[in-house]
Each structure stands twice: as C-alpha cells, then as structure tokens.
Amino acid sequence: MKIENSQLYDYLIENKILDEQKIAPIFVHAQRDNKQLCELLIEENILDEITCVKSIAAVLGYPFVDLTKETISGDILNLIPEQVAKKSQVIAFGKEGDTLKVAMKDPEDLQMIDFLKKKTDFDIMPYVTTVDSIQTALKQYTKSLKVEFGEMLDDSDSDGDGEQNQEDDLVKMAEDLPIVRIVDTLVKHAILDGASDIHIEPQEKNVIVRYRIDGILRQAMTLPRTALSGIIARIKVLSNLKLDEHRLPQDGRFKMESDEYKISFRVSILPVFDGEKVVMRLLDESATGLTLEKMGLHGEALEAIQREIRKPNGMVLVTGPTGSGKTTTLYTVVDILNSPEVNISTIEDPVEYRMDSINQTQVISKIGMTFAAGLRSLLRQDPDIIMVGEIRDKETLEIAIHAAMTGHLVLSTLHTNSAAGAIPRMVDMGVEPFLIASTTNIIIAQRLVRRLCVECREAYKLNAKEVETLSKNYEVNAILETLYRMDALKSGTKWTDVELFRPGGCSQCNGTGYKGRGGIYEVFDITEEIEKLITQNATSDAMERKAREDGMVTMVEDGFFKVVQGFTSVEEVMRVTQE
C-alpha cells in the first residue's frame, strides 16, 4: 500500500488530526531517513495504528474496517480457506449481493484480489485494516472448545472404557487419533486464551479441565471419564515420561511450535485418589522485549532499580508469594544486563525460560545438586552476575552474601509479604545483620493484578460510604498525599471526585472485564540510614517507616496509582494486597 509521506502529512493537518507543530519534526525525520511517516508516528506514540491506517485508507480512497470487535459469520469467513487467510493476511467479513467484503493490509494487491475472485466466485470489495485487526479475526477460524470436543468425543467414545485398557495398550491409546486431537485441541485453546496453566483433574465420574487465565482458574471443559487414560498416556508420551508408572509423581517437558508461537510446557503428573492429575505450565519462549517499564515500574522506583542493577556487586532481591511474577522480574533484569562483556550464570528450579548467552543450571536435589551446591560451583566459573532462583535456606543465603561481598552481582528471590520484611527473614535464617546491610543493594516486593479491558471498562466515582469502607482497610488520606506527590491527582482532590474504572465484560475479554496482567511494586532502597537500622536489629515496620519518609511508594500506594490511571480496579488491588 504505497502512499507518499507528503500526502499523509497534508491529510493529518487538513483534518486537524495532528497540528503542524507536532508532526513537522517527525515528517522531516521520515523524509531524511527514507522511512514511512505512519510507522514513525506509531513508534513515537503520537498516533495509534488504527488512526494512522484509517487516514492512509482515506487518502487512497479505500474504506476502512476494524475487525477487533466484529463476530464474522462462519459461512462468510470460510469462503476464504484458513491457510490462505493466514498466509496472505486477508479476511472475508461480509457480503452484499455478488460482492464479497475482504479486509486486507494492501488493497492494491491486484494479484490477490484476482485470485480471491476466482476462488470465491464473488466480486471483491477490498477494505483496509490493521495487522492487529487481521490477527484477531483469524482466531475466529478456531471452533469453540465445546463444538470441537463434541465432534472428537463422538469419535473417541467408540473406543470403549479407557479405564479397562491393559498397560500394553497405553502406547496404542496415546497414538490413537481422537486422543491426539483432544490433547492438541486442549493445548491450542489454552494458547489462544492466553492461559498460563492447564489443569486436568480426574473426578469419580468425569474429568475437569481448567485453565488459569490472568491468575484466575476457570473451568474450560468437562470430559467423560473414558477419555482419561488416553489423555494421560498422550501427555506422558509427549513429555518422555514412564507410561506404566501410576503411583509416583513425574515431571517432564515438551515444546510446541508454529508460525505464531513457540511454547514450552512444563508438565507435572501427580497420583490422586481418582487417578492422575496433570498440571501443565505454559512458557512462551517467543515472548520478547519485556522491559521494567512494560511490567509496570515507573518514577523513582524504576530509577532506583536501574541504578542498583548496574552496580558490579551486591544483592538484588525480589520478594512476594508464589505466582507473583518474581521470576519474570529476574529474567527481565538478566535480559537487560546480558551483554558480551559479562558472564552470567544461573541456578534455577526449574529452568523456566532458555536465554541466549546465559549459562543456566537446573537444581536436581535427589543427586545432591541443590541451590547451595550449584551456587558454590558457579563461583568457580568466573561469573560476573549470578541469578539464584530462590534463597530457601541459611547455606544458600550465606554463599550468596559471600558472592555479593567478593565482587559479584547476585539476583535472587525470597518468599516474604513486603520488601522490608525480607530483612528479618534473612536474620531469622541465621545471617548477621551487618552482613545483610553491607551486601543488599535493593529489595523489590511485587504482586500481579489483572488489567482492565480497555474495550469495556466502565467509569464511575466512589460515594462517601464506599470511601468509608475503603478507609477501614487502607490509610486513604496517606494514599491521596502520595498520589498528589506523584502528580497522579491534583492537590486537594477528594476520593469522591476521582474518576475510577471497574470491569465491564465483552467478547474481547471473554466477559471477565480483564485482559492481561501487570505488576504493582514496592521498591526498598538500602540507603545509609536503612543500613544503620538493619545493624541495630530494627523491626521491619521501623525500616518501612524510614523508607516511606525517604519517598518510598508502598505496594498499596502503587496499586492505587494504577487504579487512578485506569490500569486496574480497586477490587483487584484489594484482592492481592489484603492478607
């Protein structure tokens, strides 16, 4: 889709989409470097993709369509086969008489239009759309989970009672076409829904399949009990596990790749009363470009982390409960620090993501390869930066502190509820306070909250009664003062005047009102004053008070900052911060 930068420039100014003062320097940049003006405007966050592409369509005289919220009839969608649609990035979305409406990235691709005309026996009316619009519409080719399983279970039911099959038949069952299709479909829908875990749970009379999406478990499907043995066998074959072992837990891995994704599955099989329960953790190996900013860090907290992770030695600790995103934060920091000039080694349980140029070691406790043993060996490998998956005991902590004192930067996690709470936790493990004070650079506490779906979130304001209820759980006045200081609210604004958002529910978020997750953080910088308090064995409350006096934003305050920004809801912040 060819368009001169000057044409787009004139259109945006004439239609008052952008003023000349704002667009002129970008236009000069585009002309000088022979780049597309639209791409630069999107890169600089001056214009969103939809507005930019819609403007180009108007200049060229083509209609524009946004399919991100459209449900397309199956009869129309399937006029263009799925493989053709994916390869050529074209979507049929409507028809009028003998004319088929087709969304395309390039409506001037006459060869494609001619091909579609012959393929469908319709005249083709090309519409311009965005890449995101086409990707969203392509998902509609996938049948609903219930429809697909209805067809597959009809095929698999004829195999008889899976419970009665002998061990000799397990391999045959695992390779049976209906069973292969059932497992492939369960996995495919989990990937499409953005699930982080798949739970396959045997009950007395059926099998429940649940997906964890945005941190919340949701039931996806109930399968007949007869399918259980085949499903378990298929997953064991994929994960290279023992087919005839039903009494002991087993752990394995496998990968699935396509043009759209590269997913690694971490498999755990556990014997339960009604059979074997499977939990598969999905790890997206194709995900790239995660930054501290994208994770939700900002302001002074972000600056403090960027400063401390650049130091040549010391400890950077991330704290929080299981499933709060600690490992993701560590991987992001490692990715930032990863360069040819440094040797980075990790000891993990398990190795979740493979990273280029990083030496990653797996903990295997049953043969004596513990965190402490692995860490001790790593120190003989001339590392500059060491990542320890988790500090669980005194021995690991002592070695980590020794490494931090002898010129290494150590990154690790601890299970504590707050950032300041990490200090007494380490003291309880038996390490001298002065060693903790001299080696710890910064402690980050975090939780994950669900992001509000921007398509359906609803604006509202708190009434006096709701503010009163909120004040029973939080220091609402102190939170307001922090929000004034962060320029999130104008000084003097009352809670009842603040526009907040709550979840709605639409097809984009499967009716939940939430889509995706992000972090809320508490960044505890170990200043000289805090070091003195640590050596004096001060309580975590005293240290937290001092840090707040020095400007630390608590996790709750950061949560409410993100509530005011429209990122998440009050209910989400309460869900993850109330203990």
PDB file of C-alpha atoms in Angstrom, residues 214 450-454 508-509 512-517:
ATOM      1  CA  ASP A 214      -4.714 -13.839  34.231  1.00  0.00           C
ATOM      2  CA  ARG A 450      -5.326  -8.070  36.253  1.00  0.00           C
ATOM      3  CA  ARG A 451      -5.500  -5.243  33.708  1.00  0.00           C
ATOM      4  CA  LEU A 452      -8.912  -3.778  32.965  1.00  0.00           C
ATOM      5  CA  CYS A 453     -10.119  -4.462  29.424  1.00  0.00           C
ATOM      6  CA  VAL A 454      -9.945  -1.047  27.705  1.00  0.00           C
ATOM      7  CA  GLN A 508     -12.573  -9.238  23.812  1.00  0.00           C
ATOM      8  CA  CYS A 509     -12.078 -10.292  27.449  1.00  0.00           C
ATOM      9  CA  THR A 512     -14.457 -11.025  32.614  1.00  0.00           C
ATOM     10  CA  GLY A 513     -13.742  -7.310  32.235  1.00  0.00           C
ATOM     11  CA  TYR A 514      -9.994  -8.014  32.474  1.00  0.00           C
ATOM     12  CA  LYS A 515      -7.355  -8.772  29.849  1.00  0.00           C
ATOM     13  CA  GLY A 516      -3.717  -9.414  30.722  1.00  0.00           C
ATOM     14  CA  ARG A 517      -1.775  -8.710  33.915  1.00  0.00           C
TER      15      ARG A 517
END
